[in-house]
Short mmCIF file of C-alpha atoms in Angstrom, two decimals:
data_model
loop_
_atom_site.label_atom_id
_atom_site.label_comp_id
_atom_site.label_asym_id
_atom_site.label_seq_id
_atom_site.Cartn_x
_atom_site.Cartn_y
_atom_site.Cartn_z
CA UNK A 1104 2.03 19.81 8.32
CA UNK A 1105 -1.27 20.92 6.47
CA UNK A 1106 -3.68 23.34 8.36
CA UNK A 1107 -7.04 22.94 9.43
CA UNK A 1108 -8.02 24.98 6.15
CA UNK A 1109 -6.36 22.72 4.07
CA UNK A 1110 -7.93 19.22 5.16
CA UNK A 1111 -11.77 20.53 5.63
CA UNK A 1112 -10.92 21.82 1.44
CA UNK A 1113 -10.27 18.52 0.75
CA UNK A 1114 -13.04 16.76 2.51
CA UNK A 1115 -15.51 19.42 0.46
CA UNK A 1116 -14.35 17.92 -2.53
CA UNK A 1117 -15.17 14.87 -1.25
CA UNK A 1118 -19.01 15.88 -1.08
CA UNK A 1119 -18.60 15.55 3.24
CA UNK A 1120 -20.00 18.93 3.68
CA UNK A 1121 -19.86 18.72 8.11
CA UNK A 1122 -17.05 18.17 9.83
CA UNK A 1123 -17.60 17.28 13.99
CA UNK A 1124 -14.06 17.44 15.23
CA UNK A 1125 -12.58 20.60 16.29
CA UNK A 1126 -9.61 21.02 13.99
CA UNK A 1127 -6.47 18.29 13.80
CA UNK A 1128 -3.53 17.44 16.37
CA UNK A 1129 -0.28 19.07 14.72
CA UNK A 1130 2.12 16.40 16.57
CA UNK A 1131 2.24 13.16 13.99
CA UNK A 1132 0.85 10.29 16.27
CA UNK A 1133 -2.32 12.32 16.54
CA UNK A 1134 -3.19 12.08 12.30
CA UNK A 1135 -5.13 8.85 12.40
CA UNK A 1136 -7.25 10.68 15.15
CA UNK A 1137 -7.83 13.43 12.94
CA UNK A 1138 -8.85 10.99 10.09
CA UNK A 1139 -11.19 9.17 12.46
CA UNK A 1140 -13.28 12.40 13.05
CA UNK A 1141 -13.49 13.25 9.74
CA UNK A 1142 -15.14 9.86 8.75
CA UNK A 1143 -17.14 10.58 11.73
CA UNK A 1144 -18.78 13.32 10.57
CA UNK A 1145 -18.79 11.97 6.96
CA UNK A 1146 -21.36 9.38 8.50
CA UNK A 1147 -23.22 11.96 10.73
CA UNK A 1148 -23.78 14.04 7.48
CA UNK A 1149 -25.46 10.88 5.72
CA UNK A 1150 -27.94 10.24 8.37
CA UNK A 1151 -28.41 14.69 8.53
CA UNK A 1152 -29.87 13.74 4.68
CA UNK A 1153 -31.39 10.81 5.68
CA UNK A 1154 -33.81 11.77 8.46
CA UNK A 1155 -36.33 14.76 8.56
CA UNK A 1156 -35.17 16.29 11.88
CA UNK A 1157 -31.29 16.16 12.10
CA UNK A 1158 -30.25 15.34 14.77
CA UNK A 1159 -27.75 17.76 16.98
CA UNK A 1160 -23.92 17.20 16.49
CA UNK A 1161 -22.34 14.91 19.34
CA UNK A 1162 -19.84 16.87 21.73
CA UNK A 1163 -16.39 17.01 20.81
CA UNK A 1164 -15.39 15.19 23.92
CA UNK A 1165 -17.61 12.34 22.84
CA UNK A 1166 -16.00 12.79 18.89
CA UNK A 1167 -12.22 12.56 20.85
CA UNK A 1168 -13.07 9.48 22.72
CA UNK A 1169 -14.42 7.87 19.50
CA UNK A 1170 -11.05 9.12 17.70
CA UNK A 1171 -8.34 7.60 20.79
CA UNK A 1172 -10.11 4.62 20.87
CA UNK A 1173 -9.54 4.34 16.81
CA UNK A 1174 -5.92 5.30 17.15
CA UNK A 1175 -5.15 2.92 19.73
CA UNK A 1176 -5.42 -0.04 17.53
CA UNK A 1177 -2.34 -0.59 15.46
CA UNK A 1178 -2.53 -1.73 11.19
CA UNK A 1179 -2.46 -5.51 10.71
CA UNK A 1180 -1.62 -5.60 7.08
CA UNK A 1181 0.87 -4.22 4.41
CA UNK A 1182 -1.03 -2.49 1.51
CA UNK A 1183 -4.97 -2.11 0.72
CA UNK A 1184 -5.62 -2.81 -2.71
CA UNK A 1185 -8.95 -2.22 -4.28
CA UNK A 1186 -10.16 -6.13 -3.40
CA UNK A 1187 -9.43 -4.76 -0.01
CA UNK A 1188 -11.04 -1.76 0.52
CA UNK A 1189 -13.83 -3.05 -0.89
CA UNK A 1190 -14.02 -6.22 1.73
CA UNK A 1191 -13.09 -3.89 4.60
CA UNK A 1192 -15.85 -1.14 4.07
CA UNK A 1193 -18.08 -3.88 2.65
CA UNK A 1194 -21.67 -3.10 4.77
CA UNK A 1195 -23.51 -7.02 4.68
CA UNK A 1196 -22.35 -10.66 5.19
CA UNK A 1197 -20.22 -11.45 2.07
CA UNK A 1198 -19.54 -15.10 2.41
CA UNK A 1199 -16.89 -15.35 0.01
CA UNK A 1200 -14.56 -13.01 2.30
CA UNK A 1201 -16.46 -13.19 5.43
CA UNK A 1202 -13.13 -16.01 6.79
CA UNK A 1203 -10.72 -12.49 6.52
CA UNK A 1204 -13.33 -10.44 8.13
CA UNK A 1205 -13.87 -12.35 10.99
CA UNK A 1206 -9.46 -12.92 11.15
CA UNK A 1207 -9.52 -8.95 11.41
CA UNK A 1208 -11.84 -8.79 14.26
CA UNK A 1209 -10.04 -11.80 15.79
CA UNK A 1210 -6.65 -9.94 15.44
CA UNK A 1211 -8.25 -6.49 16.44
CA UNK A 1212 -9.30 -8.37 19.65
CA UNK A 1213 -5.80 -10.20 20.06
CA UNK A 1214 -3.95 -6.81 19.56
CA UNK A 1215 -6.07 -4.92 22.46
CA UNK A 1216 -3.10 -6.74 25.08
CA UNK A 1217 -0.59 -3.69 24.79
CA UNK A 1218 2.28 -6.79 24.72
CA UNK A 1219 0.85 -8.21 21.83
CA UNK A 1220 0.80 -4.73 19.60
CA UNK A 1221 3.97 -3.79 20.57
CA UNK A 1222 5.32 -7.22 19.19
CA UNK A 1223 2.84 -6.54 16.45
CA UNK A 1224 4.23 -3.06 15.69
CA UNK A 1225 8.22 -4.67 15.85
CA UNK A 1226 7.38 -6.93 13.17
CA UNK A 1227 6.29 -4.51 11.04
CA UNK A 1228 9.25 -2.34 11.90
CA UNK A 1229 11.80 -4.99 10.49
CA UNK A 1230 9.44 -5.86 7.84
CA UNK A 1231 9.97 -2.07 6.78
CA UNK A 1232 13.77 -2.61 7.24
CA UNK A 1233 13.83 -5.72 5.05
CA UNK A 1234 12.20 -3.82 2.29
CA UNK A 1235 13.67 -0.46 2.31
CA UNK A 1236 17.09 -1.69 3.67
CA UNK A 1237 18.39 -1.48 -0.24
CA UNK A 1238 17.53 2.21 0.06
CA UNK A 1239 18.72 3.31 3.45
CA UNK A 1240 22.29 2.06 2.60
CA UNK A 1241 22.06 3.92 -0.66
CA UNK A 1242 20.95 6.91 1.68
CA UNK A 1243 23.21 7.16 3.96
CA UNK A 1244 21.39 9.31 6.49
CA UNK A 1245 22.32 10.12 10.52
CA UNK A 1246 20.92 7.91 12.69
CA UNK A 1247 18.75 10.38 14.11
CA UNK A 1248 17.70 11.41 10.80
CA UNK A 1249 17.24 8.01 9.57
CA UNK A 1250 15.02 6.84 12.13
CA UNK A 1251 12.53 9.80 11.57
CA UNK A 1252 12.36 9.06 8.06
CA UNK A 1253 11.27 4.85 9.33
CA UNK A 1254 8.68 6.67 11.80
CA UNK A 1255 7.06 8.56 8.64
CA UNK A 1256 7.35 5.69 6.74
CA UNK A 1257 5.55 3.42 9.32
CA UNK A 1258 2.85 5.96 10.10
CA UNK A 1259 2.66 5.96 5.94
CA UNK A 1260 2.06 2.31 5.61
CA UNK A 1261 -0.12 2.11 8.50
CA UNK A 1262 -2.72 4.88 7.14
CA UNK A 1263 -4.71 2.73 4.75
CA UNK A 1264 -5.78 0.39 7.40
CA UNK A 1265 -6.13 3.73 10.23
CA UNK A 1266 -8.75 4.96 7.45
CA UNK A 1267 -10.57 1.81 6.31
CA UNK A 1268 -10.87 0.93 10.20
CA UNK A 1269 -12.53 4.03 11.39
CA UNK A 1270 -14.50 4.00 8.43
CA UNK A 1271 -15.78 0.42 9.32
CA UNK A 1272 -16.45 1.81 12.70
CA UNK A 1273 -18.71 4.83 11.74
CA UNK A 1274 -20.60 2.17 9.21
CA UNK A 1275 -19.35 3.57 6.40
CA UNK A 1276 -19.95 1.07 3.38
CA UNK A 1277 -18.53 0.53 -0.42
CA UNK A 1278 -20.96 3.44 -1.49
CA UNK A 1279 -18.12 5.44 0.40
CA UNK A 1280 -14.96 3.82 -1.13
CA UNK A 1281 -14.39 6.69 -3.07
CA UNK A 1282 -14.20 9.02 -0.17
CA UNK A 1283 -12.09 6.54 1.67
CA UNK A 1284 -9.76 6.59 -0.84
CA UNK A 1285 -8.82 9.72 -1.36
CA UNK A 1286 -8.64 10.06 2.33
CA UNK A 1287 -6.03 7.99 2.05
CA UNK A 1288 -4.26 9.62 -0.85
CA UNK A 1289 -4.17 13.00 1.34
CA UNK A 1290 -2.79 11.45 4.42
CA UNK A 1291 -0.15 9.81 2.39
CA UNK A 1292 0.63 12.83 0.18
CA UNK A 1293 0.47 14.88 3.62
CA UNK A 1294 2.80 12.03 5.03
CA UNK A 1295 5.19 12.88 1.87
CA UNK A 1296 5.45 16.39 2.26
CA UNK A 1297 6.82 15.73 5.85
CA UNK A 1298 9.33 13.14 4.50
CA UNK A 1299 10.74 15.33 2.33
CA UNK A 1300 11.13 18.35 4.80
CA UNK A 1301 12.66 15.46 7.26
CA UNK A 1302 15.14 14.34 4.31
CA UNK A 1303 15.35 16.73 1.95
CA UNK A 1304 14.37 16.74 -1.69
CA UNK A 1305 17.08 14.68 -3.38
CA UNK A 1306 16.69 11.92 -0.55
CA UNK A 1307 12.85 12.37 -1.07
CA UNK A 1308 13.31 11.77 -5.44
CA UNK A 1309 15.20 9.02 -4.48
CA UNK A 1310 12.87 7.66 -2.29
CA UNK A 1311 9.99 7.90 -4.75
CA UNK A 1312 12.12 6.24 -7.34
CA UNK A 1313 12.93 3.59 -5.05
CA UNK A 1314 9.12 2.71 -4.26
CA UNK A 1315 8.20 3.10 -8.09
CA UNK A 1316 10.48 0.60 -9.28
CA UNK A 1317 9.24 -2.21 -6.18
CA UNK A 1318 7.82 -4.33 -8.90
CA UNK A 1319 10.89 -4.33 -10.88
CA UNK A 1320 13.25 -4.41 -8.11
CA UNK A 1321 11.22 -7.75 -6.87
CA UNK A 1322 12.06 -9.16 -10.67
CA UNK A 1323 15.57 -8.48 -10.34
CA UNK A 1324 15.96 -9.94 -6.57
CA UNK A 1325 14.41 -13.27 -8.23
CA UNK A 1326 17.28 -12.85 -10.72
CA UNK A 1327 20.23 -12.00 -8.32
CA UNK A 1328 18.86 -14.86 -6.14
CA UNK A 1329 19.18 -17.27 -9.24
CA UNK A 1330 22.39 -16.18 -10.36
CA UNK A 1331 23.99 -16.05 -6.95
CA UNK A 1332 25.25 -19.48 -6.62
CA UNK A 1333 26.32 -19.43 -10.08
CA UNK A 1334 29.79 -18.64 -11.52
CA UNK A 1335 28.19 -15.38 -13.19
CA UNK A 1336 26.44 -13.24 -10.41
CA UNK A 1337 24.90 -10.00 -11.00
CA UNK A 1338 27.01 -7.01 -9.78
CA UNK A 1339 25.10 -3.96 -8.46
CA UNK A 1340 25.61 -2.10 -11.67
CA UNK A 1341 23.84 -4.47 -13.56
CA UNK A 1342 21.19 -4.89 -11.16
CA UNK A 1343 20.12 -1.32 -11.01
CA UNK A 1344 20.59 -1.39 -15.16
CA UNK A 1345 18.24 -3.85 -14.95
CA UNK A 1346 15.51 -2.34 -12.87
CA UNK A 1347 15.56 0.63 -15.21
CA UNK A 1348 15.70 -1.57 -17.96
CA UNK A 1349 12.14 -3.81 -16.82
CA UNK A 1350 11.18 -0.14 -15.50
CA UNK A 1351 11.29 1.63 -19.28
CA UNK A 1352 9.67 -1.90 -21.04
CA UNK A 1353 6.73 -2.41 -18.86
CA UNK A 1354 3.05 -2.00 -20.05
CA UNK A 1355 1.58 1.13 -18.35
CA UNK A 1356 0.51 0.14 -14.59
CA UNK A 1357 1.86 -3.83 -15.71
CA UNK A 1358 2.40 -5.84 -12.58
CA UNK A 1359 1.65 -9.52 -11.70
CA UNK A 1360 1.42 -11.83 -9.15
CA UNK A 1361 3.05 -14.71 -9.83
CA UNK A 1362 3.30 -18.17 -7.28
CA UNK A 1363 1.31 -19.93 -4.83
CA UNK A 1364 -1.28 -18.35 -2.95
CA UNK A 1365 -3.05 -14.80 -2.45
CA UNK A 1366 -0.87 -12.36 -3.77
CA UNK A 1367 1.91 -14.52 -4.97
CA UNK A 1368 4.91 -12.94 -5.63
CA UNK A 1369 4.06 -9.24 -6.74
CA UNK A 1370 6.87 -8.13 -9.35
CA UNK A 1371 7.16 -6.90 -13.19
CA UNK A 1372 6.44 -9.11 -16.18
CA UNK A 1373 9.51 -9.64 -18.05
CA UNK A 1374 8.62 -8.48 -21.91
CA UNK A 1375 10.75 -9.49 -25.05
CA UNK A 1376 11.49 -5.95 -25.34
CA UNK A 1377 13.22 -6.35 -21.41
CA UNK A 1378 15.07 -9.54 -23.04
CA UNK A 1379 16.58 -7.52 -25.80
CA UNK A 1380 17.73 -4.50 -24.03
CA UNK A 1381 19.24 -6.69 -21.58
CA UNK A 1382 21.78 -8.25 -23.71
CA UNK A 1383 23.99 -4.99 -23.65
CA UNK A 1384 24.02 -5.53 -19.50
CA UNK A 1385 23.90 -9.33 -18.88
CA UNK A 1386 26.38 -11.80 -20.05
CA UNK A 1387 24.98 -14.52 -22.17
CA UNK A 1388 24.33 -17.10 -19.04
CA UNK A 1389 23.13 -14.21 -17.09
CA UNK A 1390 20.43 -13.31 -20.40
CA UNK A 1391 19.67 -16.76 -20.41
CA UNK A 1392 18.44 -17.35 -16.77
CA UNK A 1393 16.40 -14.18 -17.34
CA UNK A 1394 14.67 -15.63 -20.37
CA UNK A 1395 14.34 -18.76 -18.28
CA UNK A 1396 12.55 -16.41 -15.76
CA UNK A 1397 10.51 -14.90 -18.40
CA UNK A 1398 9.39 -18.41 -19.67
CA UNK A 1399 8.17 -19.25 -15.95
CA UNK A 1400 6.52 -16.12 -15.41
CA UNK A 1401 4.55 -16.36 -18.14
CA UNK A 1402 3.44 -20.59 -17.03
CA UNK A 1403 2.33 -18.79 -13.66
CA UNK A 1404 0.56 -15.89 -15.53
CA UNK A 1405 -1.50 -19.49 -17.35
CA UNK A 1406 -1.99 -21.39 -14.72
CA UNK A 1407 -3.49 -18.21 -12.19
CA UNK A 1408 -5.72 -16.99 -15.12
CA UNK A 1409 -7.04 -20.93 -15.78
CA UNK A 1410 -7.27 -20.86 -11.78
CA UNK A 1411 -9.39 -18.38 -11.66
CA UNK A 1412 -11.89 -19.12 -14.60
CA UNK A 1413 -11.94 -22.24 -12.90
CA UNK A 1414 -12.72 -21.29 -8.98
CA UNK A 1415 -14.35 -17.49 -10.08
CA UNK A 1416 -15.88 -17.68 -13.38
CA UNK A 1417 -18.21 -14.51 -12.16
CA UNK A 1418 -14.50 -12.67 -12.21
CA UNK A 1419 -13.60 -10.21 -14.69
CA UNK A 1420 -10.44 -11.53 -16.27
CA UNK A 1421 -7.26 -9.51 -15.85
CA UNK A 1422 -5.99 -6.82 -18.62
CA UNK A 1423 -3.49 -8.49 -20.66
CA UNK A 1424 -1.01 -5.86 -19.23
CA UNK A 1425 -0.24 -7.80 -16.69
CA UNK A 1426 0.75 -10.93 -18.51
CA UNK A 1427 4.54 -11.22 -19.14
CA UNK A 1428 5.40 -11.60 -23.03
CA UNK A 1429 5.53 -9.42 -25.63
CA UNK A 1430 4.88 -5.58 -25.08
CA UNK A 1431 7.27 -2.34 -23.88
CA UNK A 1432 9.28 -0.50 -25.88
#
């Protein structure tokens, strides 16, 4: 686990130039405390410039009851993206996302009963089973061993939202979504480093591989699922051929979203370059449900981009890297 020395380097870099708490916990649970007091002095340090007599440094007891009260509340949601930072650190009324705002602070309030965060937290335990259940079987760790690796993982997942949160509570705004996030790039990377010294570095390369490919594992799922009540199914071979396939033909950073709703269904665009490297795998009715696949990806790609022109013309369209046709190599 990283030193004292280590995380007040990084928050220099950051520009936060005081730091109120006394040094960080060493014991795992205790990281989102030692997040909360750095954002707490992050904000003490902008009113210090702001005002002509600073103003003394609170106590550390009163920085540690800020910090356990921050801890206490569990994540709500799987991933931050950029849309979400900037609606959670947003300072100001926003109308267009002020619904999710106010469903934070309605869940924040709901998860204060202790029953209803432990439920909360179960959920998210099997939704992390669901998703890395693929990998854990490919694994193979000790039970011991293997539920130490789901406790980093969940305290992984659950360190956007531990960061964004406090930083919402010291009034930190999108002027500091820079900070934020590489906050959250050093807890995960810190996170990391103690994943691999729980697994070791083979499990930890195949880890990282595993959540690199998500996107194209999600393509292939849709795939398997369509194939599955066929008289041709995908075998595991050609499944992970395939992931490395839509892995090696995607545009750099090309994912989509692609159904119904916010979000959709995150996976890779299918490119005609995918198509033709996947007729040494896939058996002619197995190429042609993926081309089928491609050919519906790209309607959804359409319709979303025509939806939003439509509902937010004051958008920036999306790069056309992450629109399924043509491209990879």
């Amino acid at each position: 686990m990283p030193s004292s020395s280590s995380r007040l380097a990084a928050i220099s870099i950051l520009g936060l130039t005081t730091i109120v708490a006394a040094g960080f916990a060493v014991i795992q649970y205790r990281r989102a405390e030692a997040l909360t007091a750095e954002l707490a002095a992050a904000r003490l340090t902008e009113q210090e410039q702001t005002t002509v007599n600073a103003r003394p440094l609170p106590s550390d007891s009163a920085a540690s009851r800020f910090t356990e009260e921050a801890a206490a509340r569990p994540a709500l949601s799987e991933d931050f993206g950029d849309d979400e930072m900037s609606d959670e650190t947003s300072e100001g009324p926003r109308p267009r996302n002020g619904g999710r705002r106010d469903f934070g602070a309605r869940m924040d309030e709901l998860l204060k009963d202790p029953e209803m965060a432990a439920a909360f937290q179960t959920q998210r335990r099997a939704a992390l089973d669901r998703r890395y259940a693929e990998l854990f079987s490919k694994l193979n760790l000790p039970p011991a061993q293997l539920n130490q690796l789901k406790d980093l993982l969940a305290e992984k997942q659950n360190a956007p939202r531990d960061v964004i949160q406090a930083a919402r509570a010291e009034g930190l705004g999108r002027e500091n979504r820079d900070e934020i996030r590489e906050l959250i790039e050093i807890t995960q990377a810190e996170i990391d480093a103690d994943i691999r010294d729980a697994i070791g570095t083979q499990a930890f390369e195949t880890l990282t591989n595993f959540e690199q490919t998500q996107p194209q594992r999600a393509t292939v799922s849709q795939l398997e699922s369509r194939l599955s009540y066929s008289g041709d199914p995908l075998n595991s071979a050609q499944a992970e051929a395939m992931v490395g396939i839509l892995a090696n033909t995607a545009s750099s950073g090309a994912t989509a979203s692609f159904g119904p709703g916010r979000g959709g269904n995150n996976s890779t665009p299918i490119t005609d370059a995918a198509i033709a490297q996947a007729q040494a795998v896939l058996s002619s009715d197995q190429l042609q449900a993926l081309q089928t696949l491609q050919s519906e990806q790209q309607a959804a790609a359409a319709l979303n981009q025509a939806m939003r022109a439509q509902f937010r013309p004051d958008r920036t369209p999306p790069s056309s890297g992450a629109t399924p046709g043509n491209g990879g190599g």
